[in-house]
Amino acid sequence: MDVTPNIDRLAAEGVKLTQHIAAAPLCTPSRAAFMTGRYAIRSGMGSTGRVQVLLFLGGSGGLPPSETTFAKRLQQQGYTTGLVGKWHLGVNCERRGDHCHHPNQHGFSYFYGLPFTLFNDCVPGEGSDILADLQKTLRSFTVFLGIGLATLALVRWCGLLDISLRLLVVLFFINILATVLWWTPFKFIPTWNCILMRNQEVVEQPMVVETLPRRLLTEAQQFIKRNVDRPFLLFFSMAHIHTPLFRNPAFSGKSLHGLYGDNIEEVDWMIGKMTETVDSLGLANNTLMYFTSDHGGHLEDSNSRVGQQGGWNSIYRGGKAMGGWEGGIRVPAIFRWPGRLAPGRVVHEPTSLMDLYPTLKYLAGDTQPDRHLDGYDLMPLLEGKIERSEHEFMFHYCGIYLNAVRWHPPGSDSVFKVHFFTPNFSPPGAGGCYHTHVCQCFGKHVTHHDPPLVFDLFQDPSESRPLSPETEPRYSEILAQTAKAVERHRNTLAIRQPPHDATGVSNQMTWEKILWKPWLQPCCGTFPFCGCKEDPSHSV
């Protein structure tokens, strides 16, 4: 049974890339690199510690206003640009409504969707994704503080000790303050984070998740229809297959692979509708369609009730938030353009999500000077004019830390991957970080390898057989060439001076920028009494 006929058709009518690589193994840094054509470290979007993605819509971190996205470049070339769906690259900087990180400020003329992302917190009964252990610690602290206060009050009332009433009052207010400090940002996450915006207006808070896929699809189709007679760019950034998974009655129970499979089939249906819209309007021959993902499946996301929720990465080792392991960064990629690309072509060369930026620049005729880019124009490869990717080396980051390097030697089919460190899986022997839900990039959470682990992805795509001087004649050359490549790469980065990132841009992933600030919280109504429902008949 063909469970993804529409995606399969897209591949049959276009070019499929089998070694397409995300610049990071999870969404915020991967999306920053995708949008800018540059590694996330260059825009301050690489994490230095535990938190690797933006956690609160009311934080001040996000894609810096100084960065340039492919949408901004095409907007300058006369394209109408739209983003429908997930953003997750920040909203405000210093005050509510400055929208310095908002899609409208990064080249998108029109935005409808999630300025944040889809978290379990958005659906009652699905638990919490956001600092769950910290929430537990703060809750325990306030409970113990309350019990201690009640005990002291009882001791005073019984006359066992002469305890100052003033001390009890002070402790009471400390307990109230401590409770408010953790309860307010965490227990109202569905209201703070799970919202919909149309351009810079909050139109639903909290959002109704059940109807979200259909609304996003309708908005994307309408954007194309509105711009049928002019050059346009649409970034349709689906909320699938992120958890919580959707429970659409039209797809529930259809798949043999449970709820996750149902969601995959819904994605396929949506892709079919988008393709149908493009084709029915006569746009197929002059419209480039690109299908991909921002990272691999989240292996640790499963439970006994639903089963696997975060996906499966086939033969590839690791997954989401697991550093440079292939399962977290190798993603599907299809380019369809009947008027220009030969159907059925398959490219096995290393390519990157960062390649979209220079590819779109070329197609739009943009020859203006630009910053240092880490991607390459894909059109020669997609059209078969060249056989080799321009990515001789690719660098894989875990947060701000250089985790691994991929080398595709000239004149060779081999693609060598050198791992400088790898995350420590838990429990020991597992295939992921099940104790922490996501893997970390530093300290006791990783193992540094000296010499590094080396794999040949051409012979061993599952990264299961490390090479050695005895098994690989080029072993010493691999280490020497990658070391030189790392040095050249680091020379393209400015000298690091904390808290600034490698380009002198302020690090956007610090605790100070990530944590919730009430004065930055987008709100429908008067803060903190935020709440509204979107009129389903309203559309632009």
Coordinates of C-alpha atoms in Angstrom, one line a residue:
M1 CA 0.0 0.0 0.0
D2 CA 1.4 3.4 -1.0
V3 CA 1.0 5.6 2.1
T4 CA 2.6 8.7 0.6
P5 CA 1.5 8.8 -3.0
N6 CA 1.7 12.6 -3.3
I7 CA 5.2 12.9 -1.9
D8 CA 6.2 10.0 -4.1
R9 CA 4.7 11.7 -7.1
L10 CA 6.6 14.9 -6.2
A11 CA 9.9 12.9 -6.2
A12 CA 9.0 11.1 -9.5
E13 CA 8.4 14.4 -11.2
G14 CA 11.4 16.1 -9.7
V15 CA 14.9 15.6 -8.3
K16 CA 15.5 13.6 -5.1
L17 CA 18.5 14.4 -2.9
T18 CA 19.6 11.4 -0.7
Q19 CA 22.3 13.2 1.3
H20 CA 20.6 16.4 2.2
I21 CA 21.9 17.8 5.5
A22 CA 20.5 20.1 8.1
A23 CA 23.0 22.5 9.8
A24 CA 21.7 21.5 13.3
P25 CA 19.9 18.5 14.7
L26 CA 16.9 20.5 16.1
C27 CA 14.6 23.3 15.0
T28 CA 15.7 26.8 16.1
P29 CA 19.4 26.7 15.0
S30 CA 18.5 24.6 11.9
R31 CA 15.9 27.1 10.8
A32 CA 18.2 30.0 11.4
A33 CA 20.8 28.4 9.1
F34 CA 18.2 27.5 6.5
M35 CA 16.8 31.0 6.4
T36 CA 20.2 32.7 6.2
G37 CA 22.4 30.3 4.2
R38 CA 24.9 30.4 7.1
Y39 CA 25.7 28.2 10.1
A40 CA 23.6 29.2 13.1
I41 CA 26.8 30.2 15.1
R42 CA 27.2 33.1 12.7
S43 CA 23.9 34.7 13.8
G44 CA 24.2 33.9 17.5
M45 CA 21.6 31.1 17.3
G46 CA 23.9 28.4 18.6
S47 CA 23.4 27.3 22.2
T48 CA 26.2 27.4 24.8
G49 CA 24.4 25.3 27.4
R50 CA 21.4 23.2 28.2
V51 CA 18.7 25.0 26.3
Q52 CA 19.2 24.6 22.5
V53 CA 15.9 26.1 21.2
L54 CA 13.8 29.2 22.1
L55 CA 11.5 28.2 25.0
F56 CA 9.2 31.2 25.5
L57 CA 7.5 33.5 22.9
G58 CA 8.0 36.2 25.5
G59 CA 11.8 35.8 25.5
S60 CA 14.1 38.4 23.9
G61 CA 16.2 36.0 21.8
G62 CA 15.7 35.4 18.1
L63 CA 17.1 35.8 14.6
P64 CA 18.9 39.2 14.8
P65 CA 17.6 42.1 12.8
S66 CA 21.1 42.4 11.3
E67 CA 20.7 39.0 9.6
T68 CA 19.5 38.6 6.0
T69 CA 17.1 35.9 5.0
F70 CA 16.4 34.5 1.5
A71 CA 12.9 36.1 1.9
K72 CA 14.5 39.5 2.3
R73 CA 16.7 39.1 -0.8
L74 CA 13.8 38.0 -2.9
Q75 CA 11.6 40.8 -1.5
Q76 CA 14.2 43.3 -2.7
Q77 CA 14.0 41.7 -6.2
G78 CA 10.3 42.4 -6.4
Y79 CA 8.9 39.1 -5.1
T80 CA 5.8 38.9 -2.9
T81 CA 6.9 36.8 0.0
G82 CA 4.8 34.8 2.5
L83 CA 5.3 32.5 5.4
V84 CA 2.5 30.2 6.5
G85 CA 3.1 28.0 9.5
K86 CA 5.9 27.7 12.1
W87 CA 8.5 30.4 12.7
H88 CA 10.2 29.7 16.1
L89 CA 12.9 32.4 15.6
G90 CA 11.7 35.0 18.0
V91 CA 9.3 38.0 18.0
N92 CA 10.3 40.9 20.3
C93 CA 13.6 42.4 21.6
E94 CA 13.0 45.1 24.1
R95 CA 9.3 45.8 24.3
R96 CA 6.0 44.2 23.3
G97 CA 5.3 45.2 19.8
D98 CA 8.8 46.0 18.5
H99 CA 8.6 42.8 16.5
C100 CA 12.4 42.9 15.8
H101 CA 12.6 39.2 15.2
H102 CA 9.2 38.8 13.5
P103 CA 8.9 37.3 10.0
N104 CA 7.6 40.7 8.7
Q105 CA 11.0 42.2 9.7
H106 CA 12.9 39.4 8.0
G107 CA 11.5 39.7 4.5
F108 CA 8.1 38.1 4.6
S109 CA 5.4 40.5 3.4
Y110 CA 2.7 38.2 4.8
F111 CA 2.8 35.9 7.8
Y112 CA 0.1 33.6 9.2
G113 CA 0.8 30.9 11.7
L114 CA 2.7 30.0 14.8
P115 CA 5.3 32.6 15.8
F116 CA 6.6 30.0 18.2
T117 CA 6.2 26.2 17.7
L118 CA 3.9 23.3 18.6
F119 CA 4.7 21.9 22.1
N120 CA 3.0 19.3 24.1
D121 CA 1.9 22.1 26.4
C122 CA -0.5 23.3 23.7
V123 CA -2.8 20.3 24.2
P124 CA -4.3 19.4 27.6
G125 CA -3.2 16.0 28.8
E126 CA 0.0 15.8 26.8
G127 CA 2.3 17.0 29.5
S128 CA 5.0 19.6 29.3
D129 CA 8.1 19.9 27.1
I130 CA 9.5 23.0 28.7
L131 CA 12.0 22.5 31.6
A132 CA 9.9 19.9 33.2
D133 CA 12.6 19.0 35.8
L134 CA 13.0 22.7 36.7
Q135 CA 9.2 23.0 37.1
K136 CA 9.2 19.9 39.4
T137 CA 12.1 21.4 41.5
L138 CA 10.4 24.8 41.9
R139 CA 7.1 23.1 42.8
S140 CA 8.8 21.0 45.4
F141 CA 10.6 24.1 46.8
T142 CA 7.4 26.1 47.2
V143 CA 5.6 23.1 48.8
F144 CA 8.3 22.5 51.3
L145 CA 8.4 26.2 52.0
G146 CA 4.7 26.2 52.6
I147 CA 4.9 23.2 54.9
G148 CA 7.7 24.9 56.8
L149 CA 5.7 28.0 57.2
A150 CA 2.6 26.1 58.3
T151 CA 4.7 24.2 60.9
L152 CA 6.2 27.4 62.3
A153 CA 2.7 29.0 62.5
L154 CA 1.5 25.9 64.4
V155 CA 4.4 25.9 66.8
R156 CA 3.7 29.6 67.5
W157 CA 0.0 29.0 68.0
C158 CA 0.7 26.1 70.4
G159 CA 3.1 28.3 72.3
L160 CA 6.0 25.9 71.9
L161 CA 8.3 28.6 70.7
D162 CA 8.2 32.4 70.6
I163 CA 8.3 33.0 66.9
S164 CA 8.0 36.5 65.6
L165 CA 4.7 37.3 63.8
R166 CA 6.7 39.6 61.5
L167 CA 9.0 36.6 60.5
L168 CA 5.9 34.5 59.6
V169 CA 4.5 37.4 57.5
V170 CA 7.8 37.8 55.7
L171 CA 8.0 34.0 55.0
F172 CA 4.4 34.0 53.8
F173 CA 5.1 36.7 51.2
I174 CA 8.3 34.9 50.2
N175 CA 6.3 31.7 49.6
I176 CA 3.7 33.6 47.6
L177 CA 6.4 35.3 45.5
A178 CA 8.2 32.0 44.9
T179 CA 4.9 30.4 43.8
V180 CA 4.1 33.2 41.4
L181 CA 7.6 33.2 39.9
W182 CA 7.3 29.7 38.7
W183 CA 3.6 29.2 38.3
T184 CA 3.0 32.3 36.1
P185 CA 5.5 31.5 33.2
F186 CA 5.0 27.7 33.3
K187 CA 1.4 27.1 34.0
F188 CA 0.2 29.6 31.5
I189 CA 2.4 28.3 28.7
P190 CA -0.6 27.4 26.4
T191 CA -1.6 31.1 26.6
W192 CA 1.9 32.5 26.3
N193 CA 3.3 30.2 23.6
C194 CA 0.5 28.5 21.8
I195 CA -0.9 31.3 19.7
L196 CA -1.6 32.3 16.1
M197 CA -0.7 35.6 14.4
R198 CA -1.7 37.2 11.2
N199 CA 1.2 39.5 10.4
Q200 CA 1.8 41.3 13.7
E201 CA -1.7 40.8 15.2
V202 CA -2.4 38.0 17.6
V203 CA -5.6 36.4 16.2
E204 CA -6.0 33.4 18.5
Q205 CA -4.7 32.9 22.0
P206 CA -4.5 30.0 22.9
M207 CA -4.8 28.4 19.5
V208 CA -7.2 25.6 18.7
V209 CA -4.9 22.8 17.7
E210 CA -7.5 20.5 16.2
T211 CA -8.3 22.8 13.3
L212 CA -4.8 24.1 12.8
P213 CA -3.7 21.9 9.8
R214 CA -6.7 22.8 7.7
R215 CA -6.3 26.5 8.4
L216 CA -2.7 26.5 7.5
L217 CA -3.4 24.7 4.3
T218 CA -6.1 27.1 3.3
E219 CA -3.9 30.1 4.1
A220 CA -1.1 28.7 1.9
Q221 CA -3.5 27.9 -1.0
Q222 CA -5.0 31.4 -0.8
F223 CA -1.6 33.1 -0.8
I224 CA -0.7 31.3 -4.1
K225 CA -4.1 32.3 -5.6
R226 CA -3.7 35.9 -4.6
N227 CA -0.3 36.1 -6.2
V228 CA -0.8 34.0 -9.3
D229 CA 0.0 36.9 -11.7
R230 CA 3.2 38.0 -10.0
P231 CA 6.5 36.5 -8.8
F232 CA 6.1 35.0 -5.3
L233 CA 7.9 33.1 -2.6
L234 CA 5.8 30.9 -0.2
F235 CA 7.4 29.2 2.8
F236 CA 4.8 26.7 3.9
S237 CA 6.2 25.6 7.3
M238 CA 3.9 22.8 8.5
A239 CA 3.3 22.1 12.2
H240 CA 3.5 18.4 11.4
I241 CA 5.2 16.0 12.5
H242 CA 6.1 17.8 15.7
T243 CA 4.5 16.5 18.9
P244 CA 1.8 16.7 20.0
L245 CA 0.6 14.7 17.1
F246 CA -2.7 15.8 15.5
R247 CA -5.8 13.7 15.9
N248 CA -7.8 14.5 12.8
P249 CA -10.8 12.2 12.5
A250 CA -10.4 12.1 8.7
F251 CA -7.0 10.4 9.1
S252 CA -7.3 8.6 12.5
G253 CA -6.7 4.9 12.3
K254 CA -5.9 5.0 8.5
S255 CA -2.2 4.1 9.0
L256 CA -0.7 0.7 10.0
H257 CA 1.8 2.7 12.0
G258 CA -0.5 4.3 14.6
L259 CA -1.0 7.9 15.3
Y260 CA 2.4 8.9 13.9
G261 CA 1.5 7.1 10.6
D262 CA -1.8 8.9 10.5
N263 CA 0.0 12.2 10.7
I264 CA 2.4 11.2 7.9
E265 CA -0.6 10.5 5.7
E266 CA -2.2 13.8 6.6
V267 CA 1.1 15.5 5.6
D268 CA 1.0 13.7 2.3
W269 CA -2.6 14.8 1.7
M270 CA -1.6 18.4 2.3
I271 CA 1.4 18.1 -0.1
G272 CA -1.1 16.8 -2.7
K273 CA -3.4 19.7 -2.2
M274 CA -0.5 22.2 -2.5
T275 CA 0.7 20.5 -5.7
E276 CA -2.8 20.5 -7.1
T277 CA -3.2 24.2 -6.4
V278 CA 0.0 25.0 -8.3
D279 CA -0.9 22.8 -11.2
S280 CA -4.5 23.9 -11.5
L281 CA -3.4 27.5 -11.7
G282 CA -1.1 26.8 -14.6
L283 CA 2.0 27.5 -12.5
A284 CA 3.8 24.2 -12.6
N285 CA 6.3 25.0 -15.3
N286 CA 7.6 28.2 -13.8
T287 CA 7.3 27.2 -10.1
L288 CA 10.1 25.6 -8.1
M289 CA 8.7 23.4 -5.3
Y290 CA 11.0 22.2 -2.5
F291 CA 10.1 19.6 0.1
T292 CA 12.3 18.9 3.1
S293 CA 12.5 18.9 7.0
D294 CA 14.5 20.8 9.5
H295 CA 15.9 17.7 11.3
G296 CA 15.5 14.0 11.9
G297 CA 13.0 12.1 14.1
H298 CA 12.9 12.5 17.8
L299 CA 13.6 8.9 19.0
E300 CA 13.0 9.5 22.7
D301 CA 9.5 10.9 22.2
S302 CA 7.3 7.9 22.8
N303 CA 5.0 6.5 25.5
S304 CA 3.1 3.3 26.3
R305 CA -0.3 4.8 25.3
V306 CA 0.6 6.0 21.8
G307 CA 3.9 4.4 21.0
Q308 CA 6.5 6.1 18.9
Q309 CA 5.6 9.8 18.4
G310 CA 8.8 11.4 17.2
G311 CA 9.5 9.2 14.2
W312 CA 12.1 6.8 13.0
N313 CA 15.3 7.5 11.1
S314 CA 15.7 4.3 9.0
I315 CA 19.2 3.0 9.0
Y316 CA 20.8 6.2 10.2
R317 CA 22.2 6.4 13.7
G318 CA 20.8 8.9 16.3
G319 CA 18.1 11.5 15.9
K320 CA 16.9 14.9 16.9
A321 CA 19.2 16.7 19.3
M322 CA 22.0 14.1 19.0
G323 CA 24.8 16.2 17.6
G324 CA 26.3 15.1 14.4
W325 CA 24.9 11.6 14.2
E326 CA 23.4 11.1 10.7
G327 CA 19.8 10.3 12.0
G328 CA 19.4 13.8 13.4
I329 CA 20.7 15.8 10.4
R330 CA 20.0 13.8 7.2
V331 CA 16.6 14.9 5.9
P332 CA 14.5 14.2 2.9
A333 CA 14.7 16.6 0.0
I334 CA 12.8 16.9 -3.3
F335 CA 13.0 19.7 -5.9
R336 CA 10.2 19.8 -8.5
W337 CA 10.2 22.1 -11.5
P338 CA 8.7 20.5 -14.6
G339 CA 9.7 23.4 -16.8
R340 CA 13.4 23.1 -15.9
L341 CA 14.3 20.0 -14.0
A342 CA 14.3 16.5 -15.6
P343 CA 12.0 14.2 -13.7
G344 CA 13.2 11.2 -11.8
R345 CA 16.8 12.4 -11.2
V346 CA 18.5 11.2 -8.0
V347 CA 21.5 13.1 -6.5
H348 CA 23.6 11.2 -3.9
E349 CA 26.0 14.1 -3.4
P350 CA 26.2 16.0 0.0
T351 CA 23.9 19.0 -0.1
S352 CA 22.6 21.3 2.6
L353 CA 19.4 23.2 3.7
M354 CA 21.7 26.2 3.6
D355 CA 21.9 25.8 -0.2
L356 CA 18.4 27.2 -0.7
Y357 CA 19.5 30.8 0.0
P358 CA 22.2 31.0 -2.7
T359 CA 20.0 29.0 -5.1
L360 CA 17.1 31.4 -4.7
K361 CA 19.4 34.4 -5.1
Y362 CA 20.7 33.0 -8.4
L363 CA 17.2 32.3 -9.7
A364 CA 16.0 35.8 -8.7
G365 CA 18.9 37.4 -10.6
D366 CA 20.3 38.8 -7.3
T367 CA 23.9 39.7 -7.9
Q368 CA 24.3 42.2 -5.0
P369 CA 27.2 41.7 -2.6
D370 CA 26.4 39.5 0.4
R371 CA 27.8 38.2 3.7
H372 CA 29.9 35.1 4.0
L373 CA 27.6 32.2 2.9
D374 CA 28.0 28.5 3.8
G375 CA 25.6 27.2 1.2
Y376 CA 26.0 26.8 -2.6
D377 CA 23.8 27.3 -5.6
L378 CA 22.2 23.9 -6.3
M379 CA 20.9 24.6 -9.8
P380 CA 24.0 23.2 -11.7
L381 CA 23.7 20.0 -9.6
L382 CA 19.9 19.7 -9.9
E383 CA 20.1 20.2 -13.7
G384 CA 22.9 17.7 -14.2
K385 CA 25.4 20.3 -15.4
I386 CA 27.8 19.2 -12.8
E387 CA 28.1 15.8 -11.0
R388 CA 30.0 16.8 -7.9
S389 CA 28.7 18.9 -5.0
E390 CA 30.6 22.0 -4.1
H391 CA 30.4 20.9 -0.4
E392 CA 33.8 19.2 -0.2
F393 CA 33.6 19.8 3.6
M394 CA 30.5 20.3 5.8
F395 CA 30.7 21.2 9.5
H396 CA 28.3 19.7 12.1
Y397 CA 27.5 21.7 15.2
C398 CA 26.0 20.7 18.5
G399 CA 25.1 24.1 20.0
I400 CA 28.2 26.3 19.4
Y401 CA 30.5 23.4 19.6
L402 CA 32.0 21.9 16.5
N403 CA 30.9 18.3 16.8
A404 CA 31.9 16.6 13.5
V405 CA 33.2 17.2 9.9
R406 CA 32.1 15.6 6.7
W407 CA 34.7 15.3 3.9
H408 CA 33.9 14.3 0.3
P409 CA 37.3 13.9 -1.3
P410 CA 37.6 14.9 -4.9
G411 CA 37.5 12.0 -7.3
S412 CA 36.1 9.6 -4.7
D413 CA 32.7 8.2 -3.9
S414 CA 33.6 8.1 -0.2
V415 CA 32.2 10.6 2.3
F416 CA 34.1 10.5 5.5
K417 CA 32.6 11.7 8.8
V418 CA 34.9 12.6 11.6
H419 CA 33.3 12.9 15.1
F420 CA 35.3 14.9 17.7
F421 CA 32.8 14.1 20.4
T422 CA 29.5 12.3 20.7
P423 CA 26.6 12.6 23.2
N424 CA 26.4 10.1 26.0
F425 CA 23.3 8.0 25.6
S426 CA 21.2 7.1 28.7
P427 CA 20.6 4.6 30.0
P428 CA 23.9 3.0 29.0
G429 CA 23.4 0.9 25.8
A430 CA 20.4 2.9 24.7
G431 CA 20.2 4.6 21.3
G432 CA 19.3 8.0 22.7
C433 CA 19.2 10.2 25.8
Y434 CA 16.1 8.8 27.4
H435 CA 16.8 10.2 30.9
T436 CA 17.0 13.8 29.7
H437 CA 14.7 13.4 26.6
V438 CA 17.2 15.4 24.5
C439 CA 21.0 15.1 24.4
Q440 CA 23.3 17.8 25.6
C441 CA 26.5 19.2 23.9
F442 CA 28.9 19.8 26.7
G443 CA 30.6 18.6 29.9
K444 CA 29.7 15.3 31.4
H445 CA 27.0 14.8 28.7
V446 CA 29.5 14.1 25.9
T447 CA 32.5 11.9 25.3
H448 CA 35.5 13.5 23.4
H449 CA 37.4 11.1 21.1
D450 CA 41.2 11.2 20.7
P451 CA 41.7 10.2 18.0
P452 CA 38.3 11.1 16.6
L453 CA 35.8 8.5 15.4
V454 CA 35.9 8.2 11.6
F455 CA 33.3 6.6 9.4
D456 CA 32.9 6.2 5.6
L457 CA 29.2 7.1 5.0
F458 CA 29.4 5.6 1.5
Q459 CA 30.3 2.2 2.8
D460 CA 28.7 2.5 6.2
P461 CA 25.8 5.0 6.3
S462 CA 24.6 3.8 9.7
E463 CA 27.9 4.8 11.3
S464 CA 28.4 1.4 12.9
R465 CA 32.0 0.5 12.0
P466 CA 34.6 3.1 13.0
L467 CA 37.6 3.2 10.7
S468 CA 41.2 2.7 11.9
P469 CA 44.7 2.9 10.3
E470 CA 44.4 -0.9 9.8
T471 CA 41.1 -0.8 8.0
E472 CA 41.4 2.5 6.0
P473 CA 44.6 3.4 4.1
R474 CA 43.6 7.1 4.0
Y475 CA 43.0 7.3 7.8
S476 CA 45.9 9.7 8.5
E477 CA 45.0 11.8 5.5
I478 CA 41.4 12.0 6.6
L479 CA 42.4 13.4 10.0
A480 CA 44.9 15.8 8.4
Q481 CA 42.5 17.2 5.8
T482 CA 39.7 17.7 8.2
A483 CA 42.0 19.4 10.7
K484 CA 43.0 21.9 7.9
A485 CA 39.4 22.4 6.9
V486 CA 38.4 23.2 10.5
E487 CA 41.2 25.7 10.8
R488 CA 40.1 27.4 7.5
H489 CA 36.5 27.4 8.7
R490 CA 37.3 28.9 12.1
N491 CA 39.2 31.7 10.3
T492 CA 36.0 32.7 8.7
L493 CA 34.6 33.3 12.2
A494 CA 35.6 36.4 14.2
I495 CA 37.3 36.0 17.5
R496 CA 34.8 34.9 20.1
Q497 CA 34.3 37.3 23.1
P498 CA 31.5 36.0 25.4
P499 CA 28.6 36.8 25.6
H500 CA 28.9 37.5 21.9
D501 CA 28.9 34.7 19.3
A502 CA 31.5 34.1 16.6
T503 CA 30.5 37.1 14.5
G504 CA 30.2 39.6 17.3
V505 CA 26.4 39.3 17.3
S506 CA 25.0 38.9 20.8
N507 CA 24.4 35.3 21.6
Q508 CA 20.6 34.8 21.3
M509 CA 20.5 31.5 23.3
T510 CA 21.5 32.6 26.7
W511 CA 19.3 32.2 29.8
E512 CA 18.8 35.9 29.9
K513 CA 17.4 36.0 26.4
I514 CA 15.5 32.7 26.6
L515 CA 13.5 33.1 29.8
W516 CA 10.0 34.6 29.8
K517 CA 9.7 38.4 30.2
P518 CA 6.1 39.5 30.7
W519 CA 6.8 42.9 29.0
L520 CA 7.6 41.1 25.7
Q521 CA 4.7 38.7 25.7
P522 CA 2.5 39.0 22.6
C523 CA -1.0 39.4 23.7
C524 CA -4.5 39.5 22.3
G525 CA -6.3 41.9 24.6
T526 CA -4.9 43.6 27.7
F527 CA -1.9 41.8 29.3
P528 CA -2.1 39.6 31.3
F529 CA -5.8 39.0 30.4
C530 CA -4.9 37.6 26.9
G531 CA -7.4 35.6 25.0
C532 CA -9.2 35.6 21.7
K533 CA -10.6 33.2 19.1
E534 CA -10.1 33.6 15.3
D535 CA -13.1 34.2 13.2
P536 CA -13.0 31.2 10.9
S537 CA -14.6 33.2 8.1
H538 CA -11.8 35.8 8.2
S539 CA -9.0 35.5 5.7
V540 CA -6.8 37.8 3.7

